[in-house]
Amino acid sequence: MNSPHKEKQSSLILGNKTLKQITEDISVLTEKIPGVRYLLTLAGAKTLFIFYLIVMGTIVVVGMGLMAVNHPVGWGVDIINLVFWIGIGHAGTLISAILFLFRQKWRTSIARTAEAMTVFAVMTAALFPLLHTGRPWLAYWLLPYPNQRGSLWVNFRSPLLWDVFAISTYATVSIVFWYVGMVPDLATLRDRATNKVRKFIYGILSLGWRGTARHWSHYEMTYMILAAISTPLVLSVHSVISFDFAVASLPGWHTTIFPPYFVAGAIFSGFGMVVTLMCLVRVFVPQFKDYITINHMEAMNKIIMVTGMLVGYAYLSELFIAWYSGSPYEQFAFKNRITGPYAWSYWIMMSCNVIIPQLFWFKKFRRSIPVMFVVSILVNVGMWFERYVIVVTSLHRDFLPANWGSFNMTFYDFGALIGSFGMFLTLFLLYMRTLPAISIAEVKPTAVHKE
């Protein structure tokens, strides 16, 4: 009779897999010729990516006037998309680093793909602040380095510079953490390769891994250190992004709740994107259903539900503090959000982020793939509108009615938003076919075999 501990572990992998079967199931996706369905999906994503490049290139050549930014809404879709994509990347770090440090075994099947999602989301996000400067060819001015301009250094008090430090640090640590975790699996692909080119490429990427006790000891120590370094980034990076707003004197922005509120929202949207991708992976890669099980999906849905309630608490706290402060400007800012010309965006945000995730109180919905797929998409719709509400409704009506204006997204705003998904999906689809999408080295210890 199996112990309860073994039963709990066995539920993480279905089908009584042998170690050889695990290696085969995960590796074969990188070895076989892609099917028609995959190629059509990749072609669609690449078409969207090319459209994105054309839109971004046109904006760079012609100017920011093609986008809807104006006076008084000087921050538009670029900053909204920056915060949105950085937030999506947070779930990967949480799953990989924090859950690893807490020895949560259920993370093993989804950690690799979540880490990849983090890297691709940060890469997508990094383009938007560069575009927002209006002169991306001068972006190197944002880097603090000795130069011939004498004492003309970057402004270290500028939130734009904080974004540079936050994004570059987060991207560097995330890429290193993701790559180091893949080294044993890359060696597996190297050893299985029959093509000389594949063997050469994977041989270089695997850094001469031989699987000796010394290699494993160094690997585990390095992975632990990187997990410990990555953990504070979950809290610090989106806190820094929130300072873009919180250090301002604008009603609706200068609030001390923004750092924890943004972090909770980032984890919320990040897990939403992970669930969306995992639902698609289960459909397009049938053998992965035994590794990315309903139990994994349910665990992520519980986190979505909890962080959704935290975000809802933050929304209500903002309203309460605005009323309690007695400041007419704060009260007007939030009244304008709820009943003003952009009230529709506020109520979309509230519905998608606070009300809809409550479906996950019911186990039937938490374990239903169609339900969680729809909810996960609506979560990210709501989180995009959250950033839209923060940026647009706080700026379009400020202290003086003479300065009031409107913000109407143009074709190029929609192109930058929609096209960014083309870049993200193209990178993700290429990753799925070239690198092990599930960690072979981490999944194997969780397998339980019948004796």
XYZ file of C-alpha atoms in Angstrom:
451
model
C 0.000 0.000 0.000
C 1.380 3.369 -1.035
C 1.933 6.015 1.609
C -0.042 9.306 1.420
C 3.203 11.052 0.485
C 3.685 8.789 -2.531
C 0.073 9.185 -3.590
C 0.473 12.966 -3.474
C 3.628 12.796 -5.593
C 2.183 10.342 -8.088
C -0.683 12.740 -8.859
C 1.869 15.133 -10.379
C 2.617 12.725 -13.237
C -0.007 10.465 -14.783
C 0.440 7.182 -16.605
C 3.048 5.460 -14.389
C 5.876 6.792 -16.538
C 9.308 5.212 -16.529
C 12.379 7.444 -16.568
C 12.953 6.524 -20.221
C 9.370 7.431 -21.139
C 9.718 10.830 -19.450
C 12.854 11.605 -21.461
C 11.204 10.405 -24.651
C 7.934 12.324 -24.175
C 9.650 15.644 -23.477
C 12.537 15.359 -25.937
C 10.578 14.124 -28.946
C 8.905 17.512 -29.428
C 12.290 19.053 -30.297
C 13.287 16.170 -32.577
C 10.342 15.411 -34.829
C 9.331 17.453 -37.874
C 6.670 20.051 -36.975
C 3.125 19.272 -38.042
C 0.872 21.362 -40.254
C -1.097 22.722 -37.307
C 2.061 24.013 -35.635
C 3.375 25.567 -38.853
C 0.069 27.355 -39.499
C 0.040 28.681 -35.926
C 3.653 29.858 -36.257
C 2.863 31.492 -39.608
C -0.025 33.386 -38.001
C 2.153 34.542 -35.097
C 4.972 35.591 -37.454
C 2.530 37.529 -39.635
C 1.358 39.400 -36.559
C 4.986 39.966 -35.545
C 5.860 41.391 -38.981
C 2.829 43.682 -38.716
C 4.137 44.779 -35.308
C 7.563 45.589 -36.741
C 5.974 47.621 -39.540
C 3.822 49.580 -37.071
C 6.727 50.257 -34.712
C 9.025 51.186 -37.594
C 6.456 53.600 -38.999
C 6.068 55.285 -35.604
C 9.861 55.654 -35.284
C 10.229 57.120 -38.787
C 7.180 59.413 -38.817
C 6.972 60.275 -35.122
C 4.940 59.818 -31.968
C 2.178 61.958 -33.444
C 0.788 58.789 -35.034
C -0.136 57.567 -31.551
C -2.842 59.048 -29.361
C -0.549 60.723 -26.816
C -1.445 64.389 -26.431
C -1.884 67.106 -23.853
C -2.864 66.302 -21.137
C -2.513 62.512 -21.687
C 1.252 62.473 -22.211
C 1.531 58.816 -21.205
C -0.320 56.536 -23.543
C -0.374 52.950 -24.765
C 3.418 52.566 -24.601
C 3.522 52.917 -20.813
C 0.323 50.891 -20.422
C 1.865 48.046 -22.437
C 5.176 48.319 -20.551
C 3.492 47.771 -17.176
C 1.227 45.067 -18.636
C 4.051 42.940 -20.096
C 6.366 43.363 -17.111
C 3.498 42.144 -14.923
C 2.982 39.051 -17.065
C 6.606 38.074 -16.514
C 6.203 37.897 -12.741
C 4.489 34.510 -12.579
C 7.526 32.819 -14.109
C 9.836 34.104 -11.405
C 7.345 33.232 -8.677
C 6.833 29.672 -9.943
C 10.530 29.064 -10.590
C 12.250 30.778 -7.685
C 9.882 31.206 -4.742
C 8.062 27.886 -5.107
C 11.436 26.172 -5.609
C 12.749 27.632 -2.355
C 9.588 26.430 -0.593
C 10.050 22.966 -2.154
C 6.677 22.927 -3.906
C 6.864 19.857 -6.166
C 3.875 20.848 -8.312
C 5.956 23.604 -9.921
C 8.272 21.162 -11.733
C 6.123 20.556 -14.838
C 5.292 24.195 -15.473
C 8.399 26.028 -14.225
C 10.392 25.830 -17.482
C 7.634 27.261 -19.649
C 6.827 29.909 -17.037
C 10.496 30.974 -17.023
C 10.475 31.194 -20.820
C 7.300 33.264 -20.653
C 9.055 35.640 -18.253
C 12.002 36.139 -20.595
C 9.803 36.730 -23.652
C 7.436 39.058 -21.775
C 10.347 41.196 -20.531
C 11.802 41.326 -24.054
C 8.432 42.495 -25.360
C 8.057 45.060 -22.574
C 11.540 46.535 -23.067
C 10.650 47.913 -26.514
C 7.848 50.163 -25.287
C 9.789 52.635 -23.110
C 12.302 52.945 -25.963
C 9.485 53.757 -28.385
C 7.923 56.152 -25.884
C 11.053 58.312 -25.814
C 10.309 59.274 -29.406
C 13.999 58.899 -30.310
C 14.913 55.251 -29.664
C 18.223 55.681 -31.519
C 19.339 57.787 -28.527
C 18.303 55.157 -25.983
C 21.916 54.673 -24.914
C 21.651 58.077 -23.197
C 19.617 56.298 -20.510
C 22.624 54.204 -19.482
C 24.964 55.658 -16.837
C 28.394 55.304 -18.385
C 31.459 57.584 -18.632
C 31.167 59.672 -21.782
C 32.566 62.633 -23.637
C 29.700 64.876 -22.566
C 31.540 65.754 -19.371
C 29.271 66.171 -16.366
C 26.079 65.507 -18.373
C 24.949 62.300 -16.679
C 21.591 60.646 -16.589
C 19.004 61.933 -14.129
C 18.990 59.321 -11.367
C 15.753 60.811 -9.997
C 13.876 60.041 -13.188
C 11.398 57.117 -13.113
C 12.359 56.440 -16.742
C 15.872 55.618 -15.569
C 14.499 53.412 -12.806
C 12.669 51.445 -15.498
C 15.962 50.911 -17.324
C 17.609 49.492 -14.205
C 14.570 47.397 -13.252
C 14.034 45.868 -16.692
C 17.718 45.217 -17.431
C 18.288 43.608 -14.010
C 15.142 41.507 -14.233
C 15.916 40.391 -17.802
C 19.529 39.459 -16.987
C 18.712 37.403 -13.886
C 15.687 35.753 -15.546
C 17.667 34.700 -18.623
C 20.549 33.301 -16.544
C 18.139 31.469 -14.209
C 16.232 30.011 -17.167
C 19.390 28.940 -18.994
C 21.158 27.386 -15.996
C 18.061 25.297 -15.241
C 18.138 23.895 -18.791
C 21.785 22.746 -18.821
C 21.144 19.076 -17.783
C 18.276 18.820 -20.278
C 20.338 20.370 -23.073
C 22.948 17.657 -22.410
C 20.173 15.062 -22.781
C 19.211 16.517 -26.173
C 22.914 16.550 -27.123
C 23.291 12.859 -26.299
C 20.116 11.949 -28.209
C 20.985 14.006 -31.291
C 21.685 12.068 -34.493
C 22.327 15.147 -36.602
C 25.846 16.590 -36.335
C 24.615 20.193 -36.371
C 22.117 19.563 -33.573
C 24.745 17.693 -31.581
C 27.211 20.573 -32.006
C 24.699 23.286 -31.001
C 23.341 21.427 -27.989
C 26.904 20.435 -27.075
C 27.922 24.090 -26.835
C 24.765 25.063 -24.931
C 25.156 22.204 -22.422
C 28.568 23.552 -21.308
C 30.227 20.138 -21.284
C 27.718 18.631 -18.837
C 28.449 14.978 -18.047
C 26.116 14.407 -15.126
C 28.820 13.592 -12.595
C 28.252 14.052 -8.867
C 30.460 17.143 -8.964
C 28.427 18.639 -11.816
C 25.160 18.015 -9.995
C 26.547 19.535 -6.798
C 27.644 22.716 -8.573
C 24.391 22.865 -10.542
C 22.170 22.584 -7.487
C 24.184 25.184 -5.585
C 24.108 27.621 -8.524
C 20.395 27.087 -9.084
C 19.692 27.701 -5.392
C 21.719 30.926 -5.391
C 19.978 32.194 -8.538
C 16.578 31.344 -7.021
C 17.510 33.338 -3.919
C 18.616 36.285 -6.077
C 15.477 36.101 -8.224
C 13.059 36.055 -5.297
C 13.488 39.729 -4.266
C 12.978 40.711 -7.909
C 9.344 39.611 -7.730
C 8.798 42.302 -5.110
C 11.291 44.911 -6.274
C 10.851 45.117 -10.051
C 7.142 45.854 -10.182
C 7.490 48.061 -7.100
C 9.962 50.155 -9.088
C 7.559 50.188 -12.039
C 4.815 51.401 -9.678
C 7.056 54.292 -8.611
C 6.566 55.700 -12.122
C 3.155 56.679 -10.812
C 3.480 56.747 -7.012
C 6.179 59.452 -6.872
C 4.013 61.857 -8.885
C 1.779 64.476 -7.268
C -1.167 63.625 -9.496
C -4.441 62.574 -7.795
C -4.988 58.859 -8.318
C -1.257 58.203 -8.630
C 0.582 59.337 -5.509
C -0.447 56.543 -3.184
C 1.629 54.286 -0.947
C -0.461 51.225 -1.781
C 0.827 51.104 -5.350
C 3.929 48.871 -4.786
C 2.111 45.912 -3.120
C -0.938 46.545 -5.297
C 1.165 46.351 -8.477
C 3.018 43.233 -7.291
C -0.238 41.408 -6.516
C -1.629 42.490 -9.885
C 1.515 41.330 -11.668
C 1.334 37.849 -10.123
C -2.396 37.810 -10.909
C -1.911 38.626 -14.617
C 1.204 36.441 -14.869
C -0.594 33.353 -13.642
C -3.452 34.206 -15.980
C -1.049 34.072 -18.929
C 0.563 30.839 -17.665
C -2.868 29.177 -17.467
C -3.705 30.399 -20.990
C -0.466 28.998 -22.402
C -0.743 25.716 -20.485
C -4.272 25.164 -21.794
C -2.961 25.629 -25.341
C 0.048 23.383 -24.707
C -2.238 20.611 -23.440
C -4.249 20.862 -26.666
C -1.360 21.095 -29.142
C 0.986 18.635 -27.372
C -1.202 15.712 -26.178
C 1.624 13.821 -24.440
C 2.139 16.770 -22.089
C -1.278 16.139 -20.501
C 0.383 13.508 -18.320
C 2.814 16.112 -16.951
C 0.712 19.302 -16.937
C -2.258 17.786 -15.140
C -5.537 19.206 -13.912
C -3.957 19.301 -10.440
C -1.326 21.726 -11.723
C -3.962 23.870 -13.375
C -6.115 23.881 -10.243
C -3.196 25.028 -8.090
C -2.594 27.969 -10.425
C -6.295 28.821 -10.470
C -6.271 29.028 -6.673
C -3.425 31.550 -6.853
C -5.371 33.549 -9.455
C -8.366 33.600 -7.125
C -6.317 34.739 -4.101
C -4.379 37.448 -5.956
C -7.631 38.576 -7.585
C -9.063 39.196 -4.124
C -5.903 41.108 -3.159
C -6.297 43.295 -6.249
C -9.983 43.847 -5.414
C -8.987 44.839 -1.869
C -6.537 47.369 -3.340
C -9.267 48.860 -5.550
C -11.602 49.290 -2.592
C -8.772 50.693 -0.439
C -8.130 53.378 -3.044
C -11.773 54.408 -2.969
C -11.882 54.429 0.824
C -8.698 56.473 1.216
C -9.875 58.973 -1.393
C -13.075 59.470 0.625
C -11.320 59.415 4.011
C -8.636 61.914 2.942
C -11.160 64.685 2.461
C -9.165 65.910 -0.546
C -11.555 67.161 -3.236
C -8.986 66.416 -5.922
C -8.589 62.775 -4.878
C -12.353 62.362 -4.558
C -12.907 63.874 -7.984
C -10.249 61.630 -9.577
C -11.926 58.433 -8.376
C -15.457 59.711 -8.995
C -14.334 60.485 -12.542
C -13.025 56.928 -12.909
C -16.327 55.425 -11.831
C -18.794 57.768 -13.547
C -16.728 59.803 -16.042
C -16.347 59.375 -19.800
C -14.014 56.390 -19.293
C -16.206 54.637 -16.718
C -16.663 51.759 -19.159
C -12.967 50.881 -18.829
C -13.178 51.009 -15.014
C -16.096 48.597 -14.903
C -14.440 46.228 -17.384
C -11.451 46.229 -15.022
C -13.600 45.542 -11.953
C -15.603 42.799 -13.672
C -12.622 40.916 -15.117
C -10.276 41.285 -12.134
C -12.575 41.050 -9.125
C -15.870 39.391 -10.036
C -15.038 36.772 -12.685
C -12.134 35.060 -10.763
C -14.605 34.286 -7.960
C -15.792 31.409 -10.156
C -12.743 29.530 -8.890
C -14.349 29.139 -5.472
C -16.144 26.206 -7.122
C -14.024 23.111 -7.697
C -15.949 22.233 -10.866
C -14.846 25.498 -12.498
C -11.286 25.319 -11.113
C -10.798 21.981 -12.866
C -12.590 22.812 -16.129
C -10.185 23.570 -19.002
C -12.701 25.654 -21.051
C -13.690 27.720 -17.995
C -10.130 28.396 -16.829
C -9.050 29.255 -20.395
C -11.759 31.903 -20.751
C -11.208 33.257 -17.234
C -7.425 33.474 -17.739
C -7.911 35.530 -20.908
C -10.426 37.822 -19.200
C -7.969 38.284 -16.309
C -5.376 39.732 -18.663
C -8.006 41.826 -20.447
C -8.916 43.260 -17.047
C -5.289 43.843 -16.079
C -4.607 45.729 -19.313
C -7.625 47.914 -18.607
C -6.363 48.463 -15.057
C -3.242 50.135 -16.459
C -5.413 51.989 -18.999
C -7.586 53.333 -16.178
C -4.587 54.404 -14.079
C -2.908 56.241 -16.962
C -5.808 57.741 -18.899
C -8.408 58.643 -16.261
C -5.787 60.260 -14.012
C -4.394 62.427 -16.810
C -7.289 63.437 -19.021
C -8.855 65.602 -16.291
C -6.357 67.261 -13.968
C -6.569 70.234 -11.576
C -7.713 72.847 -14.122
C -10.752 72.283 -16.362
C -8.989 74.353 -19.019
C -6.467 71.493 -19.344
C -9.031 68.732 -19.734
C -8.866 66.569 -22.830
C -9.582 63.105 -24.161
C -7.598 60.066 -25.247
C -8.733 58.154 -28.320
C -6.531 55.251 -29.414
C -5.420 55.309 -33.038
C -4.684 52.490 -35.486
C -1.040 52.612 -34.408
C -1.927 52.261 -30.716
C -3.965 49.160 -31.476
C -1.213 47.922 -33.799
C 1.446 48.241 -31.086
C -0.766 46.412 -28.569
C -1.970 43.577 -30.796
C 1.348 43.227 -32.609
C 3.225 42.765 -29.328
C 1.345 39.477 -28.882
C 2.737 38.437 -32.260
C 6.287 38.938 -30.983
C 5.542 37.098 -27.741
C 3.826 34.130 -29.419
C 6.493 33.817 -32.126
C 9.237 33.567 -29.516
C 7.162 31.136 -27.447
C 6.367 28.841 -30.391
C 10.011 28.735 -31.490
C 11.012 27.905 -27.921
C 8.543 25.007 -27.758
C 10.178 23.307 -30.762
C 13.847 23.942 -29.983
C 14.230 23.622 -26.196
C 12.796 21.148 -23.643
C 9.502 22.725 -22.584
C 9.323 20.685 -19.374
C 12.318 20.152 -17.092
C 13.350 16.526 -17.503
C 15.787 16.722 -14.590
C 13.133 18.087 -12.191
C 10.202 15.948 -13.299
C 11.975 12.603 -12.943
C 12.400 12.757 -9.126
C 8.639 13.268 -8.743
C 7.826 10.113 -10.695
C 6.636 7.131 -8.653
C 6.866 3.681 -10.197
C 5.084 0.482 -9.332
C 7.405 -2.077 -7.912
